[in-house]
Amino acid sequence: MSVMDKATTIATVKANLNITGTARDLLIGDIWQNTVNYINQEGVPEELEPFIRAKTKDVIDYETSFGTGQVLDVASQTEGECSWTYNVSGTSSRDSVYGFSTSDFGKLNAFRKLRW
């Protein structure tokens, strides 16, 4: 199992997503750092490149649809009796797009090294 450093991961993800320029380098670097922090390793195993690529694509798609500002994910509301329905799930909320969801943690757990 080969380990990729931050620069290699950024270059690989950008090549696979056909991203040019440096506008998304910080985003990819942040996802790389969060992944490294969670799995307690010095770098990211090559097998996790698709995970970082997918997280990057999710953020790009989310920002294309909703912009970079705060989006209230409210599907419906009712004033009399105060009923609110939210249009979010584990995969569509802003927190799970920019951060890690329960599903993401499940994917990363196979690569995680525990400290004793």
mmCIF file of C-alpha atoms in Angstrom:
data_model
loop_
_atom_site.group_PDB
_atom_site.id
_atom_site.type_symbol
_atom_site.label_atom_id
_atom_site.label_comp_id
_atom_site.label_asym_id
_atom_site.label_seq_id
_atom_site.Cartn_x
_atom_site.Cartn_y
_atom_site.Cartn_z
ATOM 1 C CA MET A 1 0.000 0.000 0.000
ATOM 2 C CA SER A 2 1.580 3.222 -1.189
ATOM 3 C CA VAL A 3 0.990 6.517 0.638
ATOM 4 C CA MET A 4 0.413 9.807 -1.186
ATOM 5 C CA ASP A 5 1.488 13.158 0.209
ATOM 6 C CA LYS A 6 -0.622 16.308 -0.066
ATOM 7 C CA ALA A 7 0.947 17.640 -3.282
ATOM 8 C CA THR A 8 0.620 14.293 -5.056
ATOM 9 C CA THR A 9 -2.981 13.913 -3.940
ATOM 10 C CA ILE A 10 -3.888 17.412 -5.137
ATOM 11 C CA ALA A 11 -2.274 16.791 -8.522
ATOM 12 C CA THR A 12 -3.955 13.393 -8.929
ATOM 13 C CA VAL A 13 -7.420 14.605 -7.946
ATOM 14 C CA LYS A 14 -7.132 17.642 -10.224
ATOM 15 C CA ALA A 15 -6.031 15.444 -13.131
ATOM 16 C CA ASN A 16 -8.880 12.963 -12.567
ATOM 17 C CA LEU A 17 -11.511 15.728 -12.301
ATOM 18 C CA ASN A 18 -10.015 17.786 -15.152
ATOM 19 C CA ILE A 19 -9.501 20.813 -12.882
ATOM 20 C CA THR A 20 -7.071 23.452 -14.085
ATOM 21 C CA GLY A 21 -5.591 26.298 -12.089
ATOM 22 C CA THR A 22 -5.125 26.513 -8.351
ATOM 23 C CA ALA A 23 -8.617 27.587 -7.278
ATOM 24 C CA ARG A 24 -9.494 24.158 -5.807
ATOM 25 C CA ASP A 25 -6.086 23.328 -4.294
ATOM 26 C CA LEU A 26 -7.116 24.578 -0.852
ATOM 27 C CA LEU A 27 -10.328 22.527 -0.923
ATOM 28 C CA ILE A 28 -8.519 19.326 -1.924
ATOM 29 C CA GLY A 29 -5.779 20.034 0.631
ATOM 30 C CA ASP A 30 -8.360 20.502 3.387
ATOM 31 C CA ILE A 31 -10.069 17.208 2.546
ATOM 32 C CA TRP A 32 -6.642 15.515 2.478
ATOM 33 C CA GLN A 33 -5.758 16.983 5.895
ATOM 34 C CA ASN A 34 -9.079 15.969 7.461
ATOM 35 C CA THR A 35 -8.608 12.458 6.091
ATOM 36 C CA VAL A 36 -5.037 12.207 7.418
ATOM 37 C CA ASN A 37 -6.145 13.490 10.818
ATOM 38 C CA TYR A 38 -8.910 10.895 11.057
ATOM 39 C CA ILE A 39 -6.921 7.874 9.880
ATOM 40 C CA ASN A 40 -3.831 8.818 11.953
ATOM 41 C CA GLN A 41 -1.325 8.296 9.161
ATOM 42 C CA GLU A 42 1.421 10.417 7.601
ATOM 43 C CA GLY A 43 -0.286 10.476 4.222
ATOM 44 C CA VAL A 44 -3.267 9.095 2.366
ATOM 45 C CA PRO A 45 -3.144 5.548 0.997
ATOM 46 C CA GLU A 46 -3.595 5.461 -2.791
ATOM 47 C CA GLU A 47 -6.816 3.501 -2.276
ATOM 48 C CA LEU A 48 -8.394 6.612 -0.706
ATOM 49 C CA GLU A 49 -7.813 8.862 -3.743
ATOM 50 C CA PRO A 50 -11.314 8.031 -5.097
ATOM 51 C CA PHE A 51 -12.757 9.028 -1.711
ATOM 52 C CA ILE A 52 -11.018 12.430 -1.791
ATOM 53 C CA ARG A 53 -12.004 12.874 -5.443
ATOM 54 C CA ALA A 54 -15.659 12.116 -4.636
ATOM 55 C CA LYS A 55 -15.677 14.528 -1.653
ATOM 56 C CA THR A 56 -14.151 17.239 -3.862
ATOM 57 C CA LYS A 57 -16.758 16.616 -6.571
ATOM 58 C CA ASP A 58 -19.560 16.721 -3.983
ATOM 59 C CA VAL A 59 -18.407 20.153 -2.764
ATOM 60 C CA ILE A 60 -18.056 21.472 -6.326
ATOM 61 C CA ASP A 61 -21.547 20.203 -7.227
ATOM 62 C CA TYR A 62 -23.031 21.644 -4.012
ATOM 63 C CA GLU A 63 -21.454 25.052 -4.649
ATOM 64 C CA THR A 64 -22.627 24.984 -8.265
ATOM 65 C CA SER A 65 -26.200 24.327 -7.153
ATOM 66 C CA PHE A 66 -26.394 26.482 -4.026
ATOM 67 C CA GLY A 67 -23.411 28.844 -4.063
ATOM 68 C CA THR A 68 -20.920 29.224 -1.257
ATOM 69 C CA GLY A 69 -23.219 30.961 1.218
ATOM 70 C CA GLN A 70 -25.298 29.418 3.961
ATOM 71 C CA VAL A 71 -28.300 27.578 2.537
ATOM 72 C CA LEU A 72 -31.344 26.920 4.649
ATOM 73 C CA ASP A 73 -32.497 23.469 3.682
ATOM 74 C CA VAL A 74 -36.174 24.013 4.490
ATOM 75 C CA ALA A 75 -38.668 22.097 2.347
ATOM 76 C CA SER A 76 -41.842 23.529 3.918
ATOM 77 C CA GLN A 77 -43.065 25.556 6.849
ATOM 78 C CA THR A 78 -46.406 26.241 8.527
ATOM 79 C CA GLU A 79 -46.997 29.330 10.647
ATOM 80 C CA GLY A 80 -50.016 28.251 12.752
ATOM 81 C CA GLU A 81 -48.697 25.441 15.077
ATOM 82 C CA CYS A 82 -45.108 26.057 13.838
ATOM 83 C CA SER A 83 -44.439 23.051 11.611
ATOM 84 C CA TRP A 84 -41.058 22.982 9.809
ATOM 85 C CA THR A 85 -39.881 20.293 7.404
ATOM 86 C CA TYR A 86 -36.235 20.195 6.450
ATOM 87 C CA ASN A 87 -34.992 19.063 3.071
ATOM 88 C CA VAL A 88 -31.791 17.436 4.255
ATOM 89 C CA SER A 89 -30.492 13.947 4.661
ATOM 90 C CA GLY A 90 -27.171 12.470 5.681
ATOM 91 C CA THR A 91 -25.842 13.019 2.164
ATOM 92 C CA SER A 92 -27.396 16.356 1.233
ATOM 93 C CA SER A 93 -26.814 18.628 4.215
ATOM 94 C CA ARG A 94 -24.113 21.283 4.104
ATOM 95 C CA ASP A 95 -22.303 19.723 7.069
ATOM 96 C CA SER A 96 -22.055 16.313 5.416
ATOM 97 C CA VAL A 97 -20.928 17.811 2.096
ATOM 98 C CA TYR A 98 -18.108 19.887 3.601
ATOM 99 C CA GLY A 99 -17.346 17.538 6.493
ATOM 100 C CA PHE A 100 -17.456 13.795 6.914
ATOM 101 C CA SER A 101 -20.739 11.917 7.184
ATOM 102 C CA THR A 102 -21.316 8.619 8.964
ATOM 103 C CA SER A 103 -20.916 6.868 5.613
ATOM 104 C CA ASP A 104 -17.565 8.616 5.053
ATOM 105 C CA PHE A 105 -16.297 7.520 8.467
ATOM 106 C CA GLY A 106 -17.258 3.954 7.575
ATOM 107 C CA LYS A 107 -15.138 4.138 4.418
ATOM 108 C CA LEU A 108 -12.172 5.587 6.310
ATOM 109 C CA ASN A 109 -12.281 3.148 9.225
ATOM 110 C CA ALA A 110 -10.612 0.416 7.158
ATOM 111 C CA PHE A 111 -7.493 2.631 6.899
ATOM 112 C CA ARG A 112 -7.525 4.050 10.407
ATOM 113 C CA LYS A 113 -4.605 3.447 12.755
ATOM 114 C CA LEU A 114 -5.493 3.695 16.415
ATOM 115 C CA ARG A 115 -3.159 5.243 18.961
ATOM 116 C CA TRP A 116 -2.693 3.516 22.319
#
